[in-house]
C-alpha cells in the first residue's frame, strides 16, 4: 500500500564536490495528515492527490480505518479517496496505535474527545515521552473525559464520553502549536449550537503551522474568526464539506536539505512541488539561506538555490520554522564564523531532544558547540572530522547530517556514516536514494 525503501543498518556518505539538478519533493506531512482527518470528518467524498507516503501518514490511515472511515488508494499512485463520516466516526470503541506521529495523535485526541466514545491511544516509547498535557487540560476543562494510563501529561490516553459545558477554551501556546491545531480542527464538532472560542495563553510558537491549519479548514468549508494570535472563534453550525479534490503540495521542510546543499556547494539545485504559492511557513527557510549569502530564485511551484562563495554566519530567531532550522545548524558548519540559532526550545519535545542531539553530533564533526535551554551556537571547525552520526530514531537528524559530506567553498566535506537511515521513512522514505542521485555518488 505505502511505498517502502529499505536501508541497511548504516549508510556511508563520501565527500561530494558539487550537487546540482532538480528534486521532486514528497508531499507535506503536515498537510497530508491534516487533510486526511478533515476528509474523514467531512460530508462527502474527497480525492487527495500526492499524499505523502510515510510512516506518519500510514499511522493516520490505519487509525481512520479502525474508526470505520472507508478509503481507497488508486493502484500505483499516491491518490486516495476518503469517504467522509459527516462529523461522527462509525466506530465508537477502538485501541489506536499512533507510532511517533504527533500530527496524528494530537488532532485525533481532540476529535475523539469531542465526539465521545471509548478510545485508547498509544504509541512507541518516545511518543510516551512527548507532552500532551496542555491539550488534555484544555479539553477536560470544558467537559471531555481524557485520562492518562501511564505518566500524567503524556500518552497513553483513555478517552471516554464526556459532557461539554462551555464554549470558551484556553490552551498554552509555548510547547507545541499542534495543541492549538488539534482544538481548531475539533472546534466545529463542539460548536453545533454555540460558537467556540479558543484563547491562547502565553506565546504561540510555530505560528506558520497554524496558518496551514486555518487554510485547510477553510478549504473544507469552515471559517475561523481570529483576534491576531490571541483567540480564534468558530461560529456555530459549521460542518466540514468535502472540496471534492485536494492536492498535497511538496514538503517544505524536506526542501530545506536540498536547498541547503545547493547553497553549500554552489548548485544550482532546484526543488519542485513547493514555491511562492505555498501555504507552508517552512518556505521561509530560504530567507535564512539568503542571509547566509545564497542566491534564491522562486516560481509558483519551485525554488532554486545557488551560491558563489563562503556562506556567512547567521544569528537569528527560528521560533517560526523549528524543523527547517535544524538544516541551518548543519549548514552553519560551512559559514565564515559562529552562527546562533535562537528561540528553539521546542526542539526538546520533538521526535527526540533535538537540541541535545544536534549538539552531540555536531561536536563529532569537530564543531565547537554552545547549547543553551533554547539556543544553539555553532562554531565551524578548521576541517570536518569523519564521523559516525547517531540519528536517535529521528528522521530529520538523518537527513540533516547528510549535508556534512558536501564540499563547501572553504570547507571540504567528510565521510559521514549515518546510523539507522531507515528512520527517514517517517517523512521521506527514499531520501538517501534521491540525495545520492543529486550528489552523483554511490552509497555503500
Coordinates of C-alpha atoms in Angstrom, one line a residue:
X1 CA 0.0 0.0 0.0
X2 CA 2.7 2.5 1.0
X3 CA 5.9 2.7 -1.0
X4 CA 8.8 1.4 1.2
X5 CA 12.6 1.9 0.8
X6 CA 14.7 -0.5 2.9
X7 CA 18.1 0.6 4.0
X8 CA 20.9 -1.3 5.8
X9 CA 21.9 -0.5 9.4
X10 CA 24.0 2.4 8.2
X11 CA 24.9 4.3 5.1
X12 CA 28.4 5.8 4.4
X13 CA 28.3 9.1 2.5
X14 CA 31.6 10.0 0.9
X15 CA 32.8 13.6 0.2
X16 CA 31.0 15.2 -2.7
X17 CA 32.3 18.2 -4.6
X18 CA 29.1 19.5 -6.0
X19 CA 25.4 18.8 -6.2
X20 CA 23.0 20.2 -8.8
X21 CA 19.9 19.2 -10.6
X22 CA 16.2 19.0 -9.8
X23 CA 14.3 17.2 -7.0
X24 CA 10.6 16.4 -7.0
X25 CA 9.6 16.7 -3.3
X26 CA 7.3 14.2 -1.5
X27 CA 4.1 15.5 -0.1
X28 CA 4.0 17.6 3.1
X29 CA 3.5 15.6 6.2
X30 CA 1.7 18.5 8.0
X31 CA -0.7 18.9 5.1
X32 CA -1.2 15.2 4.5
X33 CA -2.3 14.3 8.0
X34 CA -4.5 17.4 8.4
X35 CA -6.1 16.7 5.1
X36 CA -6.8 13.0 5.9
X37 CA -8.5 13.9 9.2
X38 CA -10.5 16.8 7.7
X39 CA -11.6 14.5 4.8
X40 CA -12.6 11.8 7.3
X41 CA -14.7 14.4 9.3
X42 CA -16.3 16.0 6.3
X43 CA -19.6 15.4 4.5
X44 CA -18.9 13.9 1.1
X45 CA -16.1 12.1 -0.6
X46 CA -12.6 13.7 -1.0
X47 CA -10.0 12.7 -3.6
X48 CA -6.5 13.5 -2.2
X49 CA -3.7 13.7 -4.7
X50 CA 0.1 13.3 -3.9
X51 CA -0.5 12.2 -0.3
X52 CA 2.9 11.7 1.4
X53 CA 3.9 8.0 1.6
X54 CA 5.5 7.7 5.0
X55 CA 5.2 6.0 8.4
X56 CA 3.3 9.0 9.9
X57 CA 0.6 9.1 7.2
X58 CA 0.3 5.3 7.4
X59 CA -0.4 5.7 11.2
X60 CA -3.3 8.1 10.4
X61 CA -4.7 6.0 7.6
X62 CA -4.8 2.9 9.8
X63 CA -6.4 4.7 12.7
X64 CA -9.1 6.1 10.4
X65 CA -9.8 2.6 9.1
X66 CA -10.1 1.3 12.6
X67 CA -12.6 4.1 13.3
X68 CA -14.7 3.0 10.4
X69 CA -13.7 5.6 7.8
X70 CA -13.6 4.0 4.4
X71 CA -10.8 4.9 2.0
X72 CA -9.1 3.6 -1.1
X73 CA -5.7 4.1 -2.8
X74 CA -5.5 4.2 -6.6
X75 CA -3.1 1.4 -7.5
X76 CA 0.4 2.6 -8.2
X77 CA -0.2 6.2 -7.1
X78 CA -0.4 8.4 -4.0
X79 CA -4.0 9.3 -4.9
X80 CA -6.5 8.4 -2.1
X81 CA -10.3 8.6 -2.0
X82 CA -11.7 9.2 1.6
X83 CA -15.4 8.7 2.3
X84 CA -16.3 11.3 5.0
X85 CA -18.1 10.4 8.1
X86 CA -20.1 13.7 8.5
X87 CA -18.5 14.6 11.8
X88 CA -19.0 11.3 13.7
X89 CA -16.9 8.2 13.2
X90 CA -18.8 5.0 12.8
X91 CA -16.8 3.0 15.4
X92 CA -17.1 4.2 19.0
X93 CA -14.6 1.9 20.7
X94 CA -11.1 1.4 19.4
X95 CA -7.5 0.9 20.5
X96 CA -5.3 3.1 18.3
X97 CA -1.6 2.8 17.7
X98 CA -0.1 6.3 16.9
X99 CA 3.6 5.4 16.4
X100 CA 5.6 8.6 16.9
X101 CA 3.3 10.7 14.8
X102 CA 2.4 14.0 16.6
X103 CA 0.4 15.2 13.6
X104 CA -1.8 12.1 14.1
X105 CA -2.2 11.7 17.9
X106 CA -2.9 15.3 18.8
X107 CA -5.7 16.2 16.3
X108 CA -7.3 12.7 16.8
X109 CA -7.3 13.1 20.5
X110 CA -9.3 16.3 20.3
X111 CA -11.7 15.0 17.7
X112 CA -12.4 11.7 19.6
X113 CA -12.8 13.6 22.9
X114 CA -15.3 15.9 21.2
X115 CA -17.3 13.0 19.8
X116 CA -17.2 10.8 22.8
X117 CA -16.8 7.1 22.9
X118 CA -14.3 4.6 24.4
X119 CA -10.9 5.0 22.8
X120 CA -7.3 4.3 23.9
X121 CA -4.4 6.0 22.1
X122 CA -0.7 4.9 22.5
X123 CA 2.5 4.8 20.5
X124 CA 6.2 4.0 20.6
X125 CA 8.2 4.6 23.7
X126 CA 9.3 8.1 22.5
X127 CA 5.7 9.1 21.9
X128 CA 5.0 8.4 25.6
X129 CA 7.7 11.0 26.4
X130 CA 6.2 13.7 24.2
X131 CA 4.0 16.1 26.2
X132 CA 0.3 16.3 25.6
X133 CA -0.9 17.7 28.9
X134 CA -1.7 21.2 27.7
X135 CA -4.1 19.7 25.1
X136 CA -5.7 17.3 27.6
X137 CA -6.1 20.1 30.2
X138 CA -7.8 22.4 27.6
X139 CA -10.3 19.7 26.6
X140 CA -11.0 18.3 30.1
X141 CA -11.7 21.9 31.3
X142 CA -14.7 22.0 29.0
X143 CA -16.1 18.6 30.0
X144 CA -14.3 15.9 27.9
X145 CA -13.1 12.8 29.8
X146 CA -9.5 12.0 29.0
X147 CA -7.4 10.0 31.4
X148 CA -3.7 9.1 31.4
X149 CA -3.0 5.4 31.7
X150 CA 0.8 6.0 32.2
X151 CA 2.6 9.1 33.3
X152 CA 0.4 12.2 33.8
X153 CA 0.8 14.7 31.0
X154 CA 1.9 12.1 28.4
X155 CA 0.3 9.3 26.3
X156 CA -1.0 6.7 26.5
X157 CA -4.6 8.1 26.8
X158 CA -8.0 6.7 27.6
X159 CA -10.9 8.8 26.1
X160 CA -14.5 8.3 27.3
X161 CA -17.7 10.1 26.7
X162 CA -17.9 13.4 28.5
X163 CA -20.3 16.3 28.5
X164 CA -19.2 19.6 27.0
X165 CA -20.4 22.6 29.2
X166 CA -18.6 25.7 27.9
X167 CA -17.8 27.4 24.7
X168 CA -14.6 29.1 25.7
X169 CA -11.4 27.2 25.9
X170 CA -7.8 28.1 26.8
X171 CA -4.6 26.4 25.7
X172 CA -0.9 27.2 26.3
X173 CA 0.9 28.0 23.1
X174 CA 4.6 27.7 24.1
X175 CA 5.2 24.0 23.9
X176 CA 3.6 22.9 20.6
X177 CA 1.4 24.6 18.1
X178 CA -0.1 21.1 17.4
X179 CA -2.3 21.6 20.6
X180 CA -4.0 24.6 19.1
X181 CA -4.2 22.9 15.7
X182 CA -6.0 20.0 17.4
X183 CA -8.5 22.2 19.1
X184 CA -9.2 24.2 16.0
X185 CA -9.8 21.1 13.9
X186 CA -12.1 19.7 16.5
X187 CA -13.9 23.0 17.2
X188 CA -16.7 22.5 14.6
X189 CA -17.6 19.2 16.3
X190 CA -18.1 21.2 19.6
X191 CA -19.8 24.3 18.0
X192 CA -23.1 22.7 17.0
X193 CA -25.3 25.1 18.9
X194 CA -22.9 27.9 20.1
X195 CA -19.7 29.4 18.8
X196 CA -16.5 28.1 20.3
X197 CA -13.6 30.4 21.1
X198 CA -10.1 29.2 21.8
X199 CA -7.8 31.6 23.7
X200 CA -4.0 31.2 23.5
X201 CA -2.2 31.6 26.9
X202 CA 1.3 33.0 26.6
X203 CA 3.5 33.0 23.5
X204 CA 2.4 30.9 20.5
X205 CA 5.3 29.1 18.8
X206 CA 5.4 27.8 15.2
X207 CA 2.8 30.2 14.0
X208 CA 3.1 29.2 10.3
X209 CA 1.8 25.7 11.2
X210 CA -1.4 27.3 12.5
X211 CA -1.7 29.1 9.1
X212 CA -1.7 25.7 7.4
X213 CA -4.5 24.5 9.7
X214 CA -6.7 27.6 9.1
X215 CA -6.1 27.4 5.3
X216 CA -7.1 23.7 5.1
X217 CA -10.1 24.2 7.4
X218 CA -11.3 27.0 5.0
X219 CA -10.8 24.6 2.0
X220 CA -13.1 22.2 3.8
X221 CA -15.7 24.9 4.3
X222 CA -15.1 26.1 7.9
X223 CA -14.1 29.6 8.5
X224 CA -12.4 30.8 11.7
X225 CA -12.5 34.4 13.1
X226 CA -9.3 35.4 14.7
X227 CA -8.0 38.1 17.0
X228 CA -4.4 38.1 15.9
X229 CA -2.7 35.2 17.6
X230 CA -4.7 35.6 20.9
X231 CA -8.0 34.0 20.1
X232 CA -9.8 32.0 17.4
X233 CA -13.6 31.6 17.1
X234 CA -15.6 29.0 15.2
X235 CA -19.2 30.1 14.6
X236 CA -22.0 27.7 15.5
X237 CA -23.4 25.3 12.9
X238 CA -20.4 24.9 10.6
X239 CA -19.7 21.5 9.2
X240 CA -16.8 20.3 7.2
X241 CA -17.7 19.8 3.5
X242 CA -15.5 18.0 1.0
X243 CA -13.7 20.2 -1.6
X244 CA -14.1 17.1 -3.9
X245 CA -10.4 17.1 -4.8
X246 CA -7.4 18.5 -3.0
X247 CA -3.7 18.4 -3.9
X248 CA -1.0 18.0 -1.3
X249 CA 1.9 20.3 -2.0
X250 CA 5.5 19.2 -1.6
X251 CA 7.1 19.2 1.8
X252 CA 8.8 22.5 2.6
X253 CA 10.8 21.0 5.5
X254 CA 12.2 18.3 3.2
X255 CA 13.1 21.0 0.6
X256 CA 15.4 22.5 3.1
X257 CA 18.1 19.8 2.8
X258 CA 18.4 20.1 -1.0
X259 CA 18.3 23.9 -1.0
X260 CA 21.0 24.0 1.7
X261 CA 23.0 21.5 -0.4
X262 CA 22.8 23.9 -3.4
X263 CA 23.9 26.8 -1.2
X264 CA 26.8 24.9 0.3
X265 CA 28.3 23.5 -2.9
X266 CA 27.2 26.3 -5.3
X267 CA 24.4 24.5 -7.0
X268 CA 22.2 25.3 -8.7
X269 CA 19.7 22.9 -7.0
X270 CA 16.0 23.2 -7.7
X271 CA 13.1 21.6 -5.8
X272 CA 9.7 21.2 -7.4
X273 CA 6.4 20.9 -5.6
X274 CA 6.7 24.0 -3.4
X275 CA 7.2 27.6 -4.2
X276 CA 5.8 31.1 -3.8
X277 CA 2.2 29.9 -3.6
X278 CA 3.0 27.5 -0.7
X279 CA 0.8 27.5 2.4
X280 CA 3.7 26.2 4.5
X281 CA 5.7 28.5 6.7
X282 CA 8.8 26.5 6.2
X283 CA 9.3 28.1 2.8
X284 CA 10.7 31.0 4.9
X285 CA 13.8 28.8 5.3
X286 CA 15.0 30.4 2.1
X287 CA 15.2 33.7 4.0
X288 CA 17.8 32.3 6.3
X289 CA 19.8 30.9 3.4
X290 CA 19.7 34.3 1.8
X291 CA 21.0 35.8 5.0
X292 CA 23.9 33.3 4.7
X293 CA 24.6 34.6 1.1
X294 CA 22.8 32.1 -1.0
X295 CA 21.0 33.2 -4.2
X296 CA 17.4 32.1 -4.2
X297 CA 15.0 32.2 -7.1
X298 CA 11.4 31.1 -6.9
X299 CA 8.4 30.3 -9.0
X300 CA 4.8 29.3 -8.1
X301 CA 5.8 25.7 -7.6
X302 CA 9.6 25.6 -7.5
X303 CA 12.6 27.1 -5.6
X304 CA 16.2 27.1 -6.6
X305 CA 19.3 27.8 -4.5
X306 CA 22.9 28.5 -5.6
X307 CA 25.9 30.4 -4.2
X308 CA 29.2 31.8 -5.3
X309 CA 31.3 31.9 -2.2
X310 CA 31.7 31.0 1.5
X311 CA 28.4 31.1 3.5
X312 CA 28.0 33.9 6.0
X313 CA 27.4 33.2 9.7
X314 CA 23.9 33.8 10.9
X315 CA 22.3 34.9 14.2
X316 CA 18.5 34.6 14.0
X317 CA 15.3 33.6 15.7
X318 CA 13.9 30.3 14.4
X319 CA 10.8 30.0 16.5
X320 CA 8.7 30.2 13.4
X321 CA 10.4 27.3 11.5
X322 CA 11.9 24.9 14.1
X323 CA 12.0 21.8 11.9
X324 CA 13.8 23.5 8.9
X325 CA 16.1 25.3 11.4
X326 CA 17.9 22.0 12.0
X327 CA 19.2 22.2 8.5
X328 CA 20.7 25.7 9.2
X329 CA 22.6 24.2 12.2
X330 CA 24.4 21.8 9.8
X331 CA 24.8 24.4 7.1
X332 CA 26.5 26.6 9.7
X333 CA 29.5 24.3 9.6
X334 CA 30.3 25.9 6.3
X335 CA 29.9 29.5 7.4
X336 CA 32.6 32.1 8.0
X337 CA 32.2 32.3 11.7
X338 CA 30.0 31.3 14.7
X339 CA 26.2 31.1 14.0
X340 CA 23.5 31.3 16.7
X341 CA 20.0 29.7 16.4
X342 CA 17.7 31.2 18.9
X343 CA 14.2 30.5 20.4
X344 CA 14.3 26.8 19.5
X345 CA 13.2 25.3 22.9
X346 CA 10.6 23.3 21.1
X347 CA 13.4 21.1 19.7
X348 CA 13.5 19.4 23.1
X349 CA 10.0 17.9 22.7
X350 CA 10.2 16.6 19.2
X351 CA 11.0 13.1 18.0
X352 CA 14.0 13.3 20.2
X353 CA 15.6 16.1 22.3
X354 CA 16.9 17.7 19.2
X355 CA 18.9 20.4 20.9
X356 CA 20.9 17.9 22.8
X357 CA 21.2 15.5 19.9
X358 CA 22.3 18.2 17.4
X359 CA 24.9 19.5 19.9
X360 CA 26.3 15.9 20.4
X361 CA 26.5 15.0 16.7
X362 CA 27.9 18.4 15.5
X363 CA 30.7 18.1 18.1
X364 CA 31.6 14.7 16.5
X365 CA 32.3 16.6 13.2
X366 CA 34.7 18.9 15.0
X367 CA 32.4 21.9 15.6
X368 CA 32.5 23.9 18.8
X369 CA 29.0 24.0 20.3
X370 CA 27.4 26.0 22.9
X371 CA 24.0 24.5 23.9
X372 CA 21.5 26.6 25.9
X373 CA 18.0 25.9 27.1
X374 CA 16.6 27.5 23.9
X375 CA 19.5 28.2 21.6
X376 CA 22.5 26.6 19.8
X377 CA 25.7 28.3 18.8
X378 CA 27.8 26.6 16.1
X379 CA 31.4 27.5 15.6
X380 CA 32.8 25.7 12.4
X381 CA 35.9 23.6 12.7
X382 CA 39.0 24.3 10.6
X383 CA 38.2 21.0 8.9
X384 CA 35.4 18.5 9.3
X385 CA 36.2 15.2 11.1
X386 CA 35.0 12.0 9.7
X387 CA 32.2 10.8 12.0
X388 CA 29.5 8.2 12.7
X389 CA 26.3 10.0 13.2
X390 CA 23.6 8.6 15.6
X391 CA 20.1 9.5 14.5
X392 CA 18.0 8.8 17.6
X393 CA 15.2 7.4 15.5
X394 CA 14.7 10.9 14.2
X395 CA 14.2 11.4 10.5
X396 CA 15.4 14.9 10.5
X397 CA 18.7 14.1 12.2
X398 CA 19.5 11.6 9.5
X399 CA 18.6 13.9 6.6
X400 CA 20.4 17.0 8.1
X401 CA 23.7 15.3 8.7
X402 CA 23.9 14.0 5.1
X403 CA 25.0 17.6 4.3
X404 CA 28.3 17.2 6.1
X405 CA 29.5 15.1 3.2
X406 CA 29.4 18.1 0.9
X407 CA 32.4 20.2 -0.2
X408 CA 31.8 23.9 0.5
X409 CA 33.7 26.9 -0.8
X410 CA 36.1 26.9 2.2
X411 CA 35.5 23.6 3.9
X412 CA 35.7 20.2 2.3
X413 CA 33.1 17.6 3.2
X414 CA 33.9 14.4 5.1
X415 CA 33.0 10.8 5.1
X416 CA 29.8 10.5 7.2
X417 CA 28.3 7.3 8.4
X418 CA 24.6 7.7 9.1
X419 CA 23.3 5.1 11.6
X420 CA 19.7 3.7 11.2
X421 CA 19.0 5.5 7.9
X422 CA 15.6 3.7 7.9
X423 CA 14.3 6.4 10.3
X424 CA 13.7 8.7 7.2
X425 CA 10.6 6.5 6.5
X426 CA 8.7 8.8 8.9
X427 CA 8.5 11.5 6.2
X428 CA 10.8 10.8 3.2
X429 CA 11.3 7.0 2.6
X430 CA 13.7 7.3 -0.4
X431 CA 15.6 10.4 0.9
X432 CA 19.1 8.8 0.6
X433 CA 18.4 7.5 -2.9
X434 CA 17.4 11.0 -4.0
X435 CA 20.3 12.5 -2.2
X436 CA 22.6 10.0 -4.0
X437 CA 21.2 11.0 -7.3
X438 CA 21.9 14.7 -7.0
X439 CA 25.3 14.0 -5.4
X440 CA 26.2 11.5 -8.1
X441 CA 27.7 9.2 -5.6
X442 CA 27.4 5.5 -4.8
X443 CA 26.0 4.8 -1.3
X444 CA 27.8 1.9 0.4

